[in-house]
mmCIF file of C-alpha atoms and ligand atoms in Angstrom:
data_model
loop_
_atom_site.group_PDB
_atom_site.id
_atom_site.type_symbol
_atom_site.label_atom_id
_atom_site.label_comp_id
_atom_site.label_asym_id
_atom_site.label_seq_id
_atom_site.Cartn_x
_atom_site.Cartn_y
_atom_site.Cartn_z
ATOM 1 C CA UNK A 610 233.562 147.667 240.856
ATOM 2 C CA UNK A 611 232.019 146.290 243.545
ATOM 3 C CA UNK A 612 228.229 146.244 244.353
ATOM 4 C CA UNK A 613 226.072 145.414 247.584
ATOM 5 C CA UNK A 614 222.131 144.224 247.476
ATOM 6 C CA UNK A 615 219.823 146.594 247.259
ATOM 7 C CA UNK A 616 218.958 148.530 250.049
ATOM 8 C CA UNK A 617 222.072 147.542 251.235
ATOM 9 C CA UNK A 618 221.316 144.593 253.826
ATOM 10 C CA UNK A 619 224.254 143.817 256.075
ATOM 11 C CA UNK A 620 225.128 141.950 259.452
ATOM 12 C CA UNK A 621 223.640 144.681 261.960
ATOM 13 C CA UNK A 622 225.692 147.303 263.015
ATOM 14 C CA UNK A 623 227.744 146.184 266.512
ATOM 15 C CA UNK A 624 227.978 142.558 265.383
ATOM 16 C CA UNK A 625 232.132 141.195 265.971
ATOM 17 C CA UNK A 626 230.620 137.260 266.100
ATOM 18 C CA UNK A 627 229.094 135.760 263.316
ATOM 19 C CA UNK A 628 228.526 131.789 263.851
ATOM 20 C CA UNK A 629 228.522 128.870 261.329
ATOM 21 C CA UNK A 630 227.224 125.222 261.385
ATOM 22 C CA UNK A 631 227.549 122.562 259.210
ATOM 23 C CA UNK A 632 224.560 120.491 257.815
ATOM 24 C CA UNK A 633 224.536 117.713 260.816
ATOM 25 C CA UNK A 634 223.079 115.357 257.686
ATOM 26 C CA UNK A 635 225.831 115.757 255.863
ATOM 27 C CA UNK A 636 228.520 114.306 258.329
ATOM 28 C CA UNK A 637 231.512 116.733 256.698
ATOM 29 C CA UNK A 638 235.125 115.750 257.476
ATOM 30 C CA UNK A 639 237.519 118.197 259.257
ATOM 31 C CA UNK A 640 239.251 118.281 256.050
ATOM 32 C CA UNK A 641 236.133 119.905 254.789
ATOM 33 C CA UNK A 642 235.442 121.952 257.758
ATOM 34 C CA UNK A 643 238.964 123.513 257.245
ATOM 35 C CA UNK A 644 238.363 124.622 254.108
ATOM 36 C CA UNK A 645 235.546 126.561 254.869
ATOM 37 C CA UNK A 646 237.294 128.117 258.304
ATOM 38 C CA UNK A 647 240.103 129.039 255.788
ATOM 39 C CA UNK A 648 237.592 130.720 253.700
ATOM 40 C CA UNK A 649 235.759 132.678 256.678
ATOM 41 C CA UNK A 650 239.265 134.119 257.647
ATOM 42 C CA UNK A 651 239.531 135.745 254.296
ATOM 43 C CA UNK A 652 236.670 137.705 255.221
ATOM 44 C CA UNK A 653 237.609 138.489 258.955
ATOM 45 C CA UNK A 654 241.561 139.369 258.145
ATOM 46 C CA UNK A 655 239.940 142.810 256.404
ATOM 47 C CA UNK A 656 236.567 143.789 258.638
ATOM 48 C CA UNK A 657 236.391 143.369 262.561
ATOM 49 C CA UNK A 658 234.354 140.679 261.779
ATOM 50 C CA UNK A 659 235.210 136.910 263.390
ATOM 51 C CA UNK A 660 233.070 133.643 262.869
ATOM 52 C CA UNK A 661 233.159 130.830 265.064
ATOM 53 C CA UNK A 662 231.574 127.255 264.483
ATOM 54 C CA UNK A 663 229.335 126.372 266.344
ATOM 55 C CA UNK A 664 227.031 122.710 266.755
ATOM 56 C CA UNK A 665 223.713 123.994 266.659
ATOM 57 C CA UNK A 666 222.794 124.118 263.096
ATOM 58 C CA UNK A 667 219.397 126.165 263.759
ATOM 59 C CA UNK A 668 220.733 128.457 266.371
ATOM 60 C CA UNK A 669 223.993 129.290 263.995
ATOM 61 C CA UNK A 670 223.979 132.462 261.791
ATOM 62 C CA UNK A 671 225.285 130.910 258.429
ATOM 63 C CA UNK A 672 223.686 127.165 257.919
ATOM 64 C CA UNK A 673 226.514 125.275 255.412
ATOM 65 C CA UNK A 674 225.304 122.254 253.755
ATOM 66 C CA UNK A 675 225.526 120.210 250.886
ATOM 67 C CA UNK A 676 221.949 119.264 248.679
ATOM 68 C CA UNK A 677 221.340 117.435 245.602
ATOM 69 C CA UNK A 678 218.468 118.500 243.187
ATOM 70 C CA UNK A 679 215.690 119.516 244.831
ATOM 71 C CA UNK A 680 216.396 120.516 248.073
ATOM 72 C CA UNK A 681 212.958 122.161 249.189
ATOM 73 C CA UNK A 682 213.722 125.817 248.999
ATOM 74 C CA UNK A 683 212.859 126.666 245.409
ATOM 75 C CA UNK A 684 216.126 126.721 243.708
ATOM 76 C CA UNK A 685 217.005 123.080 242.928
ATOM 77 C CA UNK A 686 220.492 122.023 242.051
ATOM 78 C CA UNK A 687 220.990 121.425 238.652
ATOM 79 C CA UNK A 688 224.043 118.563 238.983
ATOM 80 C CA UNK A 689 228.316 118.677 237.925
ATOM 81 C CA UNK A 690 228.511 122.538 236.802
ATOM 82 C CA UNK A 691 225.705 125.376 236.007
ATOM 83 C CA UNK A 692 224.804 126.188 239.724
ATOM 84 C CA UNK A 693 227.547 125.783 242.145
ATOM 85 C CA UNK A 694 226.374 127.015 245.219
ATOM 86 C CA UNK A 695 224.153 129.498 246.466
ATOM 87 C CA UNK A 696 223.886 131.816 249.648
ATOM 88 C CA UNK A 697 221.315 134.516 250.241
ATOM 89 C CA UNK A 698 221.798 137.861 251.482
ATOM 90 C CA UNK A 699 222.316 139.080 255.049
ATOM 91 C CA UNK A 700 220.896 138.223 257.618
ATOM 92 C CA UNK A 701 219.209 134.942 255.284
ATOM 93 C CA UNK A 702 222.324 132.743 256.709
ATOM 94 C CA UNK A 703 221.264 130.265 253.861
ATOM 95 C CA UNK A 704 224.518 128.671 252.390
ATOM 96 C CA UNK A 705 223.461 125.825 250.267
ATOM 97 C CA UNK A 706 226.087 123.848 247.769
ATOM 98 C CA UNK A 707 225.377 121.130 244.816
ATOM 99 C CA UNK A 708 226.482 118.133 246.514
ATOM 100 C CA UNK A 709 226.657 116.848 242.745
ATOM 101 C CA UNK A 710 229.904 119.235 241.628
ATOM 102 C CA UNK A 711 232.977 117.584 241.870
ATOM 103 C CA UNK A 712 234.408 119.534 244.620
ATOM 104 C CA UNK A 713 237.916 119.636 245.190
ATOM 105 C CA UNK A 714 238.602 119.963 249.149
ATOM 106 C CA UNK A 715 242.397 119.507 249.288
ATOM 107 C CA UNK A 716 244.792 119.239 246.397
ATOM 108 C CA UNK A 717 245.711 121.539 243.482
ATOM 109 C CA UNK A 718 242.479 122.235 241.249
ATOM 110 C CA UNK A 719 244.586 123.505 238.294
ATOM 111 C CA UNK A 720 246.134 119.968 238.322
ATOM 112 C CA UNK A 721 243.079 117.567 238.215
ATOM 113 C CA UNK A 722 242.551 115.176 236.066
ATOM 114 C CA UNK A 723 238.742 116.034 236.049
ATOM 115 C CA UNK A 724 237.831 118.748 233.926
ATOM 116 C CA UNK A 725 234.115 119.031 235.633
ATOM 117 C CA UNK A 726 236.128 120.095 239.317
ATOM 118 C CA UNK A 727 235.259 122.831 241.144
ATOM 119 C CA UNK A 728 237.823 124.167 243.842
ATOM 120 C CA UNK A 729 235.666 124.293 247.381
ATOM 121 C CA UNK A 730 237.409 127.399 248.791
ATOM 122 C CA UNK A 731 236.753 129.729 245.834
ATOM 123 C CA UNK A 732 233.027 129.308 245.770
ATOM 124 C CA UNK A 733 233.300 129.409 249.654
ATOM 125 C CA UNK A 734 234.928 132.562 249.792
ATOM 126 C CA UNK A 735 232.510 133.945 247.131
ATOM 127 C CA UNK A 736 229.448 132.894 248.759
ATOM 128 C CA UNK A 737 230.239 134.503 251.958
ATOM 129 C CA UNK A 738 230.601 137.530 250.394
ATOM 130 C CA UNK A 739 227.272 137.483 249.019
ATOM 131 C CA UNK A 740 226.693 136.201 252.701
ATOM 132 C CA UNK A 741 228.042 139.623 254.216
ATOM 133 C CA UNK A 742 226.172 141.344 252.080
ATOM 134 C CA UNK A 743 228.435 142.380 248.256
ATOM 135 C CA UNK A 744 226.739 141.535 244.859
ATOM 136 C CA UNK A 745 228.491 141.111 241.978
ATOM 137 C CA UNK A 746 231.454 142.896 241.199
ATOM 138 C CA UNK A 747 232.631 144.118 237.489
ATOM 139 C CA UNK A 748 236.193 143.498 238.148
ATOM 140 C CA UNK A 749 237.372 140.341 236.799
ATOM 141 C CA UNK A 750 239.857 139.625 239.450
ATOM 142 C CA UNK A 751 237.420 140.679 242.002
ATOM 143 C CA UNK A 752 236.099 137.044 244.040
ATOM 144 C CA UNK A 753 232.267 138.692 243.883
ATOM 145 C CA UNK A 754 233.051 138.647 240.058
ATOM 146 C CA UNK A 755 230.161 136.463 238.477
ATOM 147 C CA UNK A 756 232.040 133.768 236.574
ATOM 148 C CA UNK A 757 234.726 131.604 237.543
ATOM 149 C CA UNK A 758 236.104 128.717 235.199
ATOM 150 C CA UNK A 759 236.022 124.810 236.225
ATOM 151 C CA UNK A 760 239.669 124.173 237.586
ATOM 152 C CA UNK A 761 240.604 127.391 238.464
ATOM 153 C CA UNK A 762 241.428 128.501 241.764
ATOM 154 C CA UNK A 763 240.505 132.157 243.042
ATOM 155 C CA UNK A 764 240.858 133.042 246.763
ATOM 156 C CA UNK A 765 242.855 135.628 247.165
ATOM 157 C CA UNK A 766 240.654 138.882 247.920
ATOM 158 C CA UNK A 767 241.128 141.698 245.546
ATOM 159 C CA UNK A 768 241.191 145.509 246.173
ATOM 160 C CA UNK A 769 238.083 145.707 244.967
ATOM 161 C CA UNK A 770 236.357 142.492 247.809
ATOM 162 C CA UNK A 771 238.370 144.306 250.257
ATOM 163 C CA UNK A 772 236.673 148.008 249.431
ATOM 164 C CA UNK A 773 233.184 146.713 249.241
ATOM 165 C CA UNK A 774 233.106 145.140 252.185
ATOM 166 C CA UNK A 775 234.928 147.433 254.288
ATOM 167 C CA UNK A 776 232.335 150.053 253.134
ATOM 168 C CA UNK A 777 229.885 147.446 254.700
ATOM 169 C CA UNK A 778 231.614 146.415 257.983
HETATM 170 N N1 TQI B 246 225.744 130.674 242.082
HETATM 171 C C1 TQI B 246 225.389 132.028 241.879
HETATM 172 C C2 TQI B 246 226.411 132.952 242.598
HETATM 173 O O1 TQI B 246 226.691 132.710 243.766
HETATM 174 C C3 TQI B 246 224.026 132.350 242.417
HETATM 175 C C4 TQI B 246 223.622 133.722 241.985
HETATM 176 C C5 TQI B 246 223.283 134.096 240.758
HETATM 177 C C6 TQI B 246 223.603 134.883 242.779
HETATM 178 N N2 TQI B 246 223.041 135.442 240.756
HETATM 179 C C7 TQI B 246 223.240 135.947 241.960
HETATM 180 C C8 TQI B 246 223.862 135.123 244.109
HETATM 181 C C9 TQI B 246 223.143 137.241 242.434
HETATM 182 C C10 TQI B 246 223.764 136.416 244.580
HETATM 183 C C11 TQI B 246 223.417 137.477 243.742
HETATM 184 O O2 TQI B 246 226.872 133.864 241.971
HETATM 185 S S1 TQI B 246 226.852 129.944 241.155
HETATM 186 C C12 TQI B 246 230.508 131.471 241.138
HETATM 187 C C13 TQI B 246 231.368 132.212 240.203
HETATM 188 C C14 TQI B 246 228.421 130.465 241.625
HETATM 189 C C15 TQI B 246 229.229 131.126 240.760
HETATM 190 O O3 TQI B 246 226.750 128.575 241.499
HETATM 191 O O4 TQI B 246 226.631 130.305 239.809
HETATM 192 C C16 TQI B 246 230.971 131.147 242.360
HETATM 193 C C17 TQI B 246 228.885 130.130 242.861
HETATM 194 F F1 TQI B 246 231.469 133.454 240.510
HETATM 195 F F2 TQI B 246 232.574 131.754 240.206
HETATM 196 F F3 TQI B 246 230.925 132.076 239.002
HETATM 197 C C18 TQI B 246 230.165 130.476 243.244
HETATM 198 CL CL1 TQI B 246 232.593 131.524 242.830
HETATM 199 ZN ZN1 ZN B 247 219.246 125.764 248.528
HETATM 200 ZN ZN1 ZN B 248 227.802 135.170 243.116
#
């Protein structure tokens, strides 16, 4: 089942637009870029929710970038594996990912050679849940469930991601 933070912080109520900007540091291709619009549209085919990129990193709602180690906020990256990513609850906006994982951007995860890669759209997807405000779920084909393994792709949302956040939105 799914779960939200407590207290239950979400996006406020009335919001349609939710922009995103990319680290500018970070110099992401559009290949990149896609993958994480892809992800977004998950989210906004099952709430009235849109997002919409936009270039100004502070002004955005959801800051994207990639860190190594210690990035200054108090949870440092710990290299390939352990923490993948993480993203704080609304309206935080904070989407940080270990620049160290071996991401996979385009391509077949289940098929690399690399046993240490990490699909990029799966943890995106999951991290804006956690973005929108939905914890963990119990359900292990829920995308807000806590685990995922190294090549193994999971974007679809479940039953369970779409109830939770349609309670929310
Ligand atoms: N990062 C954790 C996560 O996003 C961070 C975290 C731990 C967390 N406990 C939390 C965030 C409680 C919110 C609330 O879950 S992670 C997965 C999964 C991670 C893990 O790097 O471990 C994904 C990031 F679910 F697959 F294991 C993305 Cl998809
Ligand atoms: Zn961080
Ligand atoms: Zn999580």
């Amino acid at each position: 089942h799914y779960s939200v933070f407590p207290g239950m912080p979400r996006w406020p109520v009335g919001t349609q637009e939710l922009t995103y900007a990319f680290n500018p540091g970070n110099g992401l291709s559009d290949t990149v870029k896609g993958v994480f619009a892809a992800a977004f549209a998950r989210w906004a085919e099952v709430t009235s929710l849109t997002f919409r990129e936009t270039s100004s990193y502070l002004g955005a709602d959801i800051r994207i970038g990639f860190f190594s180690g210690d990035h200054g906020d108090g949870e440092p990256f710990d290299g390939s594996l352990g923490t993948l990513a993480h993203a704080f609850s609304p309206t935080n906006g904070r989407f940080h990912l270990d620049a160290d994982e071996d991401w996979v951007v385009s391509g077949d995860v289940t098929r690399s050679a690399l046993s240490t890669a990490v699909d990029l759209e799966s943890v995106a997807v999951h991290e804006i849940g956690h973005l929108l405000g939905l914890g963990h779920s119990s359900m292990e084909e829920a995308v807000m469930f806590p685990t995922i393994s190294s090549r193994k792709k999971k974007v679809v949302l479940s039953q369970d991601d779409i109830t939770g956040i349609q309670y929310l939105y």
